[in-house]
Structure formats: C-alpha cells, structure tokens
Coordinates of C-alpha atoms and ligand atoms in Angstrom, one line a residue:
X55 CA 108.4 198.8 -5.6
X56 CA 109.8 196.1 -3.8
X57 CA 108.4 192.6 -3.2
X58 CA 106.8 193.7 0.0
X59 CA 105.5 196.1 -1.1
X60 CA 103.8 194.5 -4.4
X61 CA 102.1 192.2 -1.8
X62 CA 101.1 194.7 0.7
X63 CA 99.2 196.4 -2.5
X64 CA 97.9 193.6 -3.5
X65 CA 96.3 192.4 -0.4
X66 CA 95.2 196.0 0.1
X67 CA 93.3 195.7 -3.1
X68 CA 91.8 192.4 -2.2
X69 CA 90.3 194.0 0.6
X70 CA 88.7 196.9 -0.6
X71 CA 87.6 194.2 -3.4
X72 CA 85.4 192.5 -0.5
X73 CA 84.0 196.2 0.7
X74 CA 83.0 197.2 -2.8
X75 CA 81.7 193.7 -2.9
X76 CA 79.2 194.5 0.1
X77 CA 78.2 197.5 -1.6
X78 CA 76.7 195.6 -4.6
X79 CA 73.4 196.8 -5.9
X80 CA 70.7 195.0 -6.0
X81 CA 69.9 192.7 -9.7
X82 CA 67.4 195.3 -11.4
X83 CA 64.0 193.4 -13.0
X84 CA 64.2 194.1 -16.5
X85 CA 60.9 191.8 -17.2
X86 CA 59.8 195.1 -15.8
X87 CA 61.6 197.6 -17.2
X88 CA 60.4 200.0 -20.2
X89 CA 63.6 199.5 -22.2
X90 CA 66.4 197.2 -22.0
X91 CA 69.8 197.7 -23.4
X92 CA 71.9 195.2 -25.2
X93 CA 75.0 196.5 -26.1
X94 CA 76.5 194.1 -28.7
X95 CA 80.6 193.8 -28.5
X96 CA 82.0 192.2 -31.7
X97 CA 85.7 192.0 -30.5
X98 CA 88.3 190.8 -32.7
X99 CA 89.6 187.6 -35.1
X100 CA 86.0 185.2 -36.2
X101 CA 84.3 188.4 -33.4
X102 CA 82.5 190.4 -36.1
X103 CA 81.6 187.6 -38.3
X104 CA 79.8 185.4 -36.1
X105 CA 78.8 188.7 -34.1
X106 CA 77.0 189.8 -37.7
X107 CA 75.1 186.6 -38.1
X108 CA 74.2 186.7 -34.5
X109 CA 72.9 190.5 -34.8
X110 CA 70.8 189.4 -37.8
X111 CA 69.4 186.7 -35.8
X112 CA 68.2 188.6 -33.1
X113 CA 66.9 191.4 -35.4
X114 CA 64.5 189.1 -37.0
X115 CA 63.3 187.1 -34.1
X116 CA 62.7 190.6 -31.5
X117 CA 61.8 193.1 -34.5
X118 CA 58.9 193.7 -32.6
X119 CA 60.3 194.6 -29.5
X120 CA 63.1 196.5 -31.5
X121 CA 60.3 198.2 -33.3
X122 CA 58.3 199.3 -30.0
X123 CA 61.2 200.2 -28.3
X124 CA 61.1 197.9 -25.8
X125 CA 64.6 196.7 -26.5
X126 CA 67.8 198.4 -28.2
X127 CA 70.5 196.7 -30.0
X128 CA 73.0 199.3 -29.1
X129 CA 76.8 198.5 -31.3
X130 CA 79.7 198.9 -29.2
X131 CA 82.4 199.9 -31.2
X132 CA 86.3 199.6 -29.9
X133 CA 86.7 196.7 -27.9
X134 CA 89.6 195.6 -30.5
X135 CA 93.3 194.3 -29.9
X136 CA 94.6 197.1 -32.3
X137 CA 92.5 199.9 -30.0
X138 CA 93.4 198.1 -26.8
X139 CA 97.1 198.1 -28.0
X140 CA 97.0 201.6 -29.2
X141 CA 95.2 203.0 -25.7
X142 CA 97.4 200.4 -23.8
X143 CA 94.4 199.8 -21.7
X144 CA 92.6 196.2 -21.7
X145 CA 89.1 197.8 -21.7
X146 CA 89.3 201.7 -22.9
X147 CA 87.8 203.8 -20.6
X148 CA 85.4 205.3 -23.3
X149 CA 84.7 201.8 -24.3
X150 CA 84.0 200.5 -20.7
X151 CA 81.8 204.0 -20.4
X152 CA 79.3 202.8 -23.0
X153 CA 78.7 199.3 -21.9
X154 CA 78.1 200.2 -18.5
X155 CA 75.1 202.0 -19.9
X156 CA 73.9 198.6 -21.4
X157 CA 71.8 196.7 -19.3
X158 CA 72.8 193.2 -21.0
X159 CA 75.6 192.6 -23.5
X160 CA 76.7 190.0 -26.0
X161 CA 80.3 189.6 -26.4
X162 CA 82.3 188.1 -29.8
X163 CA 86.3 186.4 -28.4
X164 CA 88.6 189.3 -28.1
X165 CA 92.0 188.2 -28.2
X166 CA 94.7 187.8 -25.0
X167 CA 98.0 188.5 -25.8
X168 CA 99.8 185.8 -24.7
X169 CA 103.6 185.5 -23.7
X170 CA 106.2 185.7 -26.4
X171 CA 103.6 186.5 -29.2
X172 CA 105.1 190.4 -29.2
X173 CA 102.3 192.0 -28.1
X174 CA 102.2 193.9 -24.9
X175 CA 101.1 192.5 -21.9
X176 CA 97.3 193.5 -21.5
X177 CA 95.3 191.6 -19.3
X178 CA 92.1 189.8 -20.9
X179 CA 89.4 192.1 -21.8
X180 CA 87.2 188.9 -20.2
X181 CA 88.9 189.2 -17.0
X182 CA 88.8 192.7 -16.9
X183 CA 84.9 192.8 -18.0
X184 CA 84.2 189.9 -15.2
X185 CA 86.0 192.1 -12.9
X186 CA 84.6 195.7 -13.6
X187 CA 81.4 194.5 -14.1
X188 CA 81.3 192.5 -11.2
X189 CA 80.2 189.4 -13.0
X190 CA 80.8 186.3 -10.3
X191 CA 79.0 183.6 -11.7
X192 CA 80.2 181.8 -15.0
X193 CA 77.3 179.5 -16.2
X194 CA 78.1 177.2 -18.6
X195 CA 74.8 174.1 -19.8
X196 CA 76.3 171.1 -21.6
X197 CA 73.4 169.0 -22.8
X198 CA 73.9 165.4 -24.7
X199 CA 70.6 164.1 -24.9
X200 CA 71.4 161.0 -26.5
X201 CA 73.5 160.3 -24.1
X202 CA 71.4 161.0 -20.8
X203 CA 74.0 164.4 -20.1
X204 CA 72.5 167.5 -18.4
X205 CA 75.1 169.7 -17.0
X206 CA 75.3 173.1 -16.2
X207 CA 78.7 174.3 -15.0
X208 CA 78.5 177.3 -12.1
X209 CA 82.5 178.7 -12.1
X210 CA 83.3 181.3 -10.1
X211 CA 84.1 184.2 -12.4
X212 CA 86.2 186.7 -10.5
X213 CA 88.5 185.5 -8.2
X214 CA 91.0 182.0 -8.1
X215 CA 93.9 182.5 -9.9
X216 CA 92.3 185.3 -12.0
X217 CA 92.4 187.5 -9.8
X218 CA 95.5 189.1 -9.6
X219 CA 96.4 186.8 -13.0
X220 CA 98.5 189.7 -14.5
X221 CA 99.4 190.9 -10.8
X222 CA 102.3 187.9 -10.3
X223 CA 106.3 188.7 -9.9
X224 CA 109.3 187.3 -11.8
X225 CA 111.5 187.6 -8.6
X226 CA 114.5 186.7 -10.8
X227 CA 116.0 184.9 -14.0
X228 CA 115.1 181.3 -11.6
X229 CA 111.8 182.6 -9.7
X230 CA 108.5 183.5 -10.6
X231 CA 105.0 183.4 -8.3
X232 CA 102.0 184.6 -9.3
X233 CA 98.5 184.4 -6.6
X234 CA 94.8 183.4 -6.0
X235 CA 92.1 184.2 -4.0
X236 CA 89.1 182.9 -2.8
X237 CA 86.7 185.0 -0.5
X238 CA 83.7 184.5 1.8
X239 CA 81.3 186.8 -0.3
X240 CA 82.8 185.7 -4.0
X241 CA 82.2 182.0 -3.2
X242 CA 79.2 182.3 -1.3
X243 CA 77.4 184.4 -3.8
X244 CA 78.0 181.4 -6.2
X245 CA 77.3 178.8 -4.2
X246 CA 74.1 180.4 -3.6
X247 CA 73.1 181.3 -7.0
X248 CA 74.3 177.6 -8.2
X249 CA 72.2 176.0 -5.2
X250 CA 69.5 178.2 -6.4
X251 CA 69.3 177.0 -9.5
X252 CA 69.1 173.4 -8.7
X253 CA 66.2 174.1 -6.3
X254 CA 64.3 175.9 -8.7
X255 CA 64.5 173.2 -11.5
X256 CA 63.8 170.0 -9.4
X257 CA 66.3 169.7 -7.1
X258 CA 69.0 168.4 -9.2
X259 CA 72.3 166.9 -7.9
X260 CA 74.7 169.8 -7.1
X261 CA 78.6 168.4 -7.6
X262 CA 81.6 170.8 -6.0
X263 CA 84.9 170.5 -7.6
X264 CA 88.1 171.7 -6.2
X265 CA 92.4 170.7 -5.4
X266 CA 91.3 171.0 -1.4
X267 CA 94.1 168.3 -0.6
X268 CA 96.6 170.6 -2.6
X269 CA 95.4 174.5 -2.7
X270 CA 94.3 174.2 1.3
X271 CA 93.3 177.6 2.2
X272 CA 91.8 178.9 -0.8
X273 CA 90.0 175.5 -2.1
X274 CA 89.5 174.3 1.5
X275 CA 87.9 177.5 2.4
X276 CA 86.1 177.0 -1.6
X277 CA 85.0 173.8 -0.6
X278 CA 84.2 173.9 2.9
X279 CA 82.0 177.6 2.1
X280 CA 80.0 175.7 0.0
X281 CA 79.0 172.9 2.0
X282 CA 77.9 175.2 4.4
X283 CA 75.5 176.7 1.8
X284 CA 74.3 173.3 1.2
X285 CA 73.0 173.2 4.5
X286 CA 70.2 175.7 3.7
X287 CA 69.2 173.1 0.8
X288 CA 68.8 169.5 2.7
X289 CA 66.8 168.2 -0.2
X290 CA 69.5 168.6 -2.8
X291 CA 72.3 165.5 -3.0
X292 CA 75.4 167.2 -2.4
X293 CA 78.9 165.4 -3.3
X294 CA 82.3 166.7 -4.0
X295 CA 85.4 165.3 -6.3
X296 CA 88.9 166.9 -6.8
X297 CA 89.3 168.2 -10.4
X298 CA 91.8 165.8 -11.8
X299 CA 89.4 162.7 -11.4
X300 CA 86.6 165.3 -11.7
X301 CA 87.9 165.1 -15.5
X302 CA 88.4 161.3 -15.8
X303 CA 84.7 160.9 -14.7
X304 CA 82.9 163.5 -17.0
X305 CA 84.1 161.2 -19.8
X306 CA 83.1 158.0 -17.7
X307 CA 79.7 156.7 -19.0
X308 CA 79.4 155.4 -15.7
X309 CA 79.5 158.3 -13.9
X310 CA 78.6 161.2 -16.1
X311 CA 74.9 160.9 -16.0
X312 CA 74.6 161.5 -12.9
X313 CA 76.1 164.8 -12.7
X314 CA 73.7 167.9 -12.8
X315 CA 74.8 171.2 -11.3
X316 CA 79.1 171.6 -11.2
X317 CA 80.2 174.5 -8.7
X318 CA 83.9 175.2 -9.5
X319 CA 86.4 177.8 -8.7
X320 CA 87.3 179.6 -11.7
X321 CA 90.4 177.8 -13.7
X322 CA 89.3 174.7 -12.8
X323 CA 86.1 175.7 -14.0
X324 CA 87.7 177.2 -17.4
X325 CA 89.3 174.0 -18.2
X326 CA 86.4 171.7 -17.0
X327 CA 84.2 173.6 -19.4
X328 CA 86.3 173.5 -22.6
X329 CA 86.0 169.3 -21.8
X330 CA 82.1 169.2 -21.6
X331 CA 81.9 171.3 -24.5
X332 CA 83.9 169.5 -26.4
X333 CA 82.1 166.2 -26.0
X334 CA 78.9 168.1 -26.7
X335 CA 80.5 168.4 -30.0
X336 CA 82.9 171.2 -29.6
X337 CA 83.9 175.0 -28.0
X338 CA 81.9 176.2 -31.1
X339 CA 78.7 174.9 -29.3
X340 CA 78.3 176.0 -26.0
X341 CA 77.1 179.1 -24.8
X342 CA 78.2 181.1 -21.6
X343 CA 76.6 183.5 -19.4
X344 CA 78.6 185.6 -16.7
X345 CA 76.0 186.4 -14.3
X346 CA 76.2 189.5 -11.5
X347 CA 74.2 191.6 -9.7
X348 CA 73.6 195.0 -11.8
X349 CA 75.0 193.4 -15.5
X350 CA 75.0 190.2 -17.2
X351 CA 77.1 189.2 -20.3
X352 CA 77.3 186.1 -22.3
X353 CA 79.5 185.1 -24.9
X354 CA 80.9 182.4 -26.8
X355 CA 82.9 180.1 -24.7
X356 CA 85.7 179.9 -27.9
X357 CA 88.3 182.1 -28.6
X358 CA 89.2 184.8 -31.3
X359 CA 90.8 181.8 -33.2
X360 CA 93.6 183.6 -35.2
X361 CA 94.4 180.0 -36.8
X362 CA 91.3 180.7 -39.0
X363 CA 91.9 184.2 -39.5
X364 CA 95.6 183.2 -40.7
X365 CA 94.7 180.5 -42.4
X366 CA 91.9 182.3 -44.5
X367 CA 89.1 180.9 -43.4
X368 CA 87.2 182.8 -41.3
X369 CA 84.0 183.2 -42.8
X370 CA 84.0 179.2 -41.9
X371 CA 83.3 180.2 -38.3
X372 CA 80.8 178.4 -36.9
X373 CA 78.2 181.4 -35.1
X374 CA 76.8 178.4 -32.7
X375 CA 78.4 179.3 -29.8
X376 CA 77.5 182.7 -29.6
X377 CA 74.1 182.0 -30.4
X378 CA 73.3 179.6 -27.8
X379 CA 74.8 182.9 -25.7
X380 CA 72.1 184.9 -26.7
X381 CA 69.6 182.0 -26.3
X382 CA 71.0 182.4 -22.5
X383 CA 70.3 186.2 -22.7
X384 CA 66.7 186.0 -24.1
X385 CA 66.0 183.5 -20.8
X386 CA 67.5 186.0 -18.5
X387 CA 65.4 189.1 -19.9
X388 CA 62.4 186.7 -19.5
X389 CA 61.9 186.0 -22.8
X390 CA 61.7 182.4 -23.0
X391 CA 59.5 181.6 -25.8
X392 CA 62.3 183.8 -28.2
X393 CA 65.1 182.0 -26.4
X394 CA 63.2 178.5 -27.1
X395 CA 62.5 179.3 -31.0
X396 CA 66.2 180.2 -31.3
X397 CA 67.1 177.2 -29.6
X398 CA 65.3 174.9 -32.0
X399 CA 66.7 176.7 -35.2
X400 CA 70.2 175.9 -33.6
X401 CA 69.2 172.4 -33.0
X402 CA 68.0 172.5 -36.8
X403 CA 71.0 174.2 -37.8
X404 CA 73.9 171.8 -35.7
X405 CA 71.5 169.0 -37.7
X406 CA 71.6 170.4 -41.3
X407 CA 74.4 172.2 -41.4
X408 CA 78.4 170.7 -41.8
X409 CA 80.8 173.1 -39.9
X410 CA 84.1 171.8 -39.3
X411 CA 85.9 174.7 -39.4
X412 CA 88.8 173.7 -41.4
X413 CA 87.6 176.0 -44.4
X414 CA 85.4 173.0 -45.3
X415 CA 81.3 173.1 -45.5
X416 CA 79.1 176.0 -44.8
X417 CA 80.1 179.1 -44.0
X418 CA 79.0 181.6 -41.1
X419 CA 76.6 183.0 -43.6
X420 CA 75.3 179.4 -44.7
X421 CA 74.4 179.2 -41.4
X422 CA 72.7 182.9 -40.7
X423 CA 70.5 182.3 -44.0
X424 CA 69.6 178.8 -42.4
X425 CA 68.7 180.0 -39.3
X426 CA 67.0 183.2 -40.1
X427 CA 64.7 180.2 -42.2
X428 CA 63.5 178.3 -39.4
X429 CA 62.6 181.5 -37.4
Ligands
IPM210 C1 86.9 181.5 -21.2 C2 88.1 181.8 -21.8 C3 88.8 183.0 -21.0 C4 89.0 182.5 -19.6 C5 90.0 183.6 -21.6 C6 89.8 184.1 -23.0 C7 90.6 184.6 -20.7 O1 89.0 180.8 -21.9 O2 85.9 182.3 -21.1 O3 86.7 180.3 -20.8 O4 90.1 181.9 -19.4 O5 88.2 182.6 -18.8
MG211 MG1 88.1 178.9 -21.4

C-alpha cells in the first residue's frame, strides 16, 4: 500500500467511525433491569491479584443480590499478553464475544507492548476495548479533602491521538508521522455528558483543557465544540487553559481549589490524570470509569507493573485503585449505598494500612482481610 493509499483508508475509516457513531443505541436502565452482568477481566502482571481481592470484596458486600440473581459476577477468562500474543489479536474475538454479553465490566492492567521490548506490536487491549465498546467518556475523581481538591477529570476516550495510535507510518530510516482526530459527535457527546454532570451536582466550575494555539484543527475544533455546549448551561462558570500551564496550576495551591469538572481530549487527559492521582497519593488510588452508551467499564488507572512482577513482589500490590473502580461501578448500577460502604472501608483501609509497593508493608491480601472487616 502506498502512503496514499494508507491515508485514503484511514480517513475512510474515520468516516464510517462517525456513521456507526450515529447509530449508537440508546444507554439501557439497569436500575431496572432483572439481571445485570459484570464480567470481571483480570488481565495480566499485579491483574489477577488485585482482581482476586477485588472479586472477594464485591462477593461479600452484593451476596445478596448475587444470591437472588439479581447480579452475576461472570469471570472472563483470556484477556492475557501470552493469549493475545499467541492469537496475534489485541482483544480475541472469543474473548471480545463474551464481554459484549456483560452489561458492566471491571478490568485488572493488561499489559501494552511497547517498542523495543520484543514483543509484537499489538495495540492496547484499553484502546481497543474503548474503541469496540464504544466507550467515549474517561471519568477520572481526584478528591484531597484536606486540601479543599474536588476534581473529576472527563477525557475523551476514543479519539485524539488514540485513534489511529497504532495506524502511523515510518515513511523512512529519517521520517515517521503518526495522526489524531477529533470529531463533532466524539467531542460533543463528552462535552455533554461532562456538562451534565456539573449541572446535576450543583453547578460546579467546568475547566476545558487543550494545545488550541499548537494542534489548531483538532483542539481548536475540541475547544471551540465545547464552548458551544456550554452555551446550553449559562449557569455553569466556564474557563479554559492550555495543558502545559494546565499542569503547573493543578499543583498551584492557588489555583487548584478552584477547579471542579476538567474536559480534556484524550492524551492530554491520560497524562493530566496520572498528575492528580499522584498528588492524591498515587496511580494505586484512583479509580476510572470509561463511560458509553450500551457498556461501561472501569478499571484501575495503573498499569500491569512488570517492575513488581520482576522484582518479586507482587502480592505487594496495592488493590486500591481497582476498588475505588468498582466503587464507580456500584454508583453507575444505582447502587449507591454499596458503593458508599465500600468507599468508607477504602478510606479505612488507605488510613490503616502501609502500602508502598516496594515489597515493604501489607500485602494485597492484608488489605482484602482488612477491608472484607469493615464491610
Ligand atoms: C490509562 C492508561 C492507558 C492509556 C494505556 C494502558 C494504554 O495509561 O488508562 O490511562 O494510555 O489510556
Ligand atoms: Mg494513563
């Protein structure tokens, strides 16, 4: 294929992206639905350890609704690096078969392969899940009481420079380019659902964050798509920064308080998060939901770490993260009280507990036999 060609494909594929798009079912109600699915995805490195203590977790605090029926904890088995090598697809068909029966699914890290770390060159199983699943908004709560800090992070979750991320061309030996998007329909479905958000929960300040002065015709059209959304919502304060002093300012004490809702196009928005989280007191802490219209699925926002699986200390993994996932979950399936109790065990738990993750202080079971305590 030649260059031309490449792009001509690509932008083909963008566009029937943006008809299947306008095709999107409508979000089911599964407050009233007789039974909901929740698949559960281990995936690979710390995945099935903190997935375990998670699983026991939510065992406990819905046996009843596991007992009636109401809900299933359905095991998804196969979303691993070695399976995903062997297949040499980044989401097995089979595999992606049986979570599109799941109504809501909670996802351990799977691991990317990454460039010169001899593996082949499968795209993320996130991206692909985002994509497949049609999962455009990334929401991401970082919450510092004691510091006055209430964020929740909205980053777009299918398009940017994800997009066609594993869809770029090394020309030549001096050359490569690789591409992002931004369309109507992806940003405005965000914008909406971020907007949306800050209504419902007191009008809070909504903050949109792009490179509009550098990346003109996909942040400009970012940015300039969500101020029109803003119009519908006069009552909300509406201000926008560019990323770089978007990230000086969150660790401004000056400035950070008065941040509330973030809207972000989606690298910015992967970087921007792993900051927040980290002054919350680390990725191990911070749960992520990736919202659509037919599936949601939230996850740890932390990687496989292979570090701790190489260095031998793995069953120091810190199940946190994944946890405040499912807290995210519970809310979604209108379950609040469940998500609240879990939230407090957590709080108990980051309070009691010593998890540094160097192979030091509790372990990931510690931590389940602490938490299934407090429930
Ligand atoms: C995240 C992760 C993913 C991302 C990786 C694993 C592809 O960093 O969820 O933030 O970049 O989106
Ligand atoms: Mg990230």
């Amino acid at each position: 294929m030649t260059y031309l060609e490449h792009f001509e494909q690509i932008v083909k594929d963008q566009l029937a992206r943006v008809e299947a798009m306008k095709e999107a079912q409508a979000a089911p109600d599964l407050t009233s639905k007789e039974k909901i699915i929740i698949g559960t995805i281990d995936g690979d490195g710390i995945g099935p350890i903190i997935m375990d203590s998670c699983r026991q977790i939510l065992e406990k605090l819905l046996a009843d609704e596991i007992g009636s029926g109401r809900i299933e904890l359905r095991r998804i088995e196969g979303l691993t690096i070695e399976n995903r090598i062997a297949k040499m697809e980044t989401v097995p068909a089979e595999v992606l078969a049986e979570i599109k029966k799941c109504d809501l699914l909670l996802k351990g890290p799977t691991t990317t392969p990454g460039k010169g770390d001899g593996m082949p060159n499968l795209e993320s199983a996130n991206v692909t899940l985002r994509r497949e699943l049609d999962l455009f908004a990334n929401v991401r709560p970082v919450v510092i009481p004691e510091q006055g800090i209430d964020w929740i992070f909205y980053r777009e979750n299918t398009e940017g420079e994800y997009a066609l991320g594993s869809r770029g061309v090394e020309i030549n030996d001096d050359i490569s380019i690789d591409f992002k998007v931004t369309t109507t329909i992806g940003t405005q479905r965000l914008a909406r659902a971020a907007f949306e958000y800050a209504k419902n929960n007191g009008n809070k300040n909504v903050s949109i964050v792009t490179k509009a002065n550098i990346m003109k015709k996909t942040d400009g059209k970012f940015l300039s798509l969500c101020m029109d959304v803003a119009k519908d919502y006069p009552e909300i304060k509406v201000d926008d920064w560019y990323v770089d002093i978007m990230a000086a300012n969150l660790i401004n004490p000056l400035f950070n308080k008065g941040f509330n809702v973030v809207i972000l196009p989606n690298l910015y928005g992967d970087i921007i998060t792993d900051e927040a989280a980290q002054m919350q007191g680390g990725v191990g802490t911070a749960g992520s939901a990736n919202i659509g219209d037919r599936y949601a699925m939230f996850e740890a926002i932390h990687g496989s770490a292979p570090r701790m699986v190489a260095d031998g200390i793995a069953e120091y993994a810190n199940p946190s993260s994944l946890c405040r996932a499912a807290c995210m979950m519970l809310r979604h399936a209108g379950m609040a009280d469940r998500a609240e109790a879990l939230e407090k065990a957590l709080d108990a738990a980051a309070a009691g507990l010593d998890m540094p993750g160097d192979g030091t202080g509790n372990t990931a079971m510690d931590f389940t036999a602490f938490v299934l305590e407090q429930l």
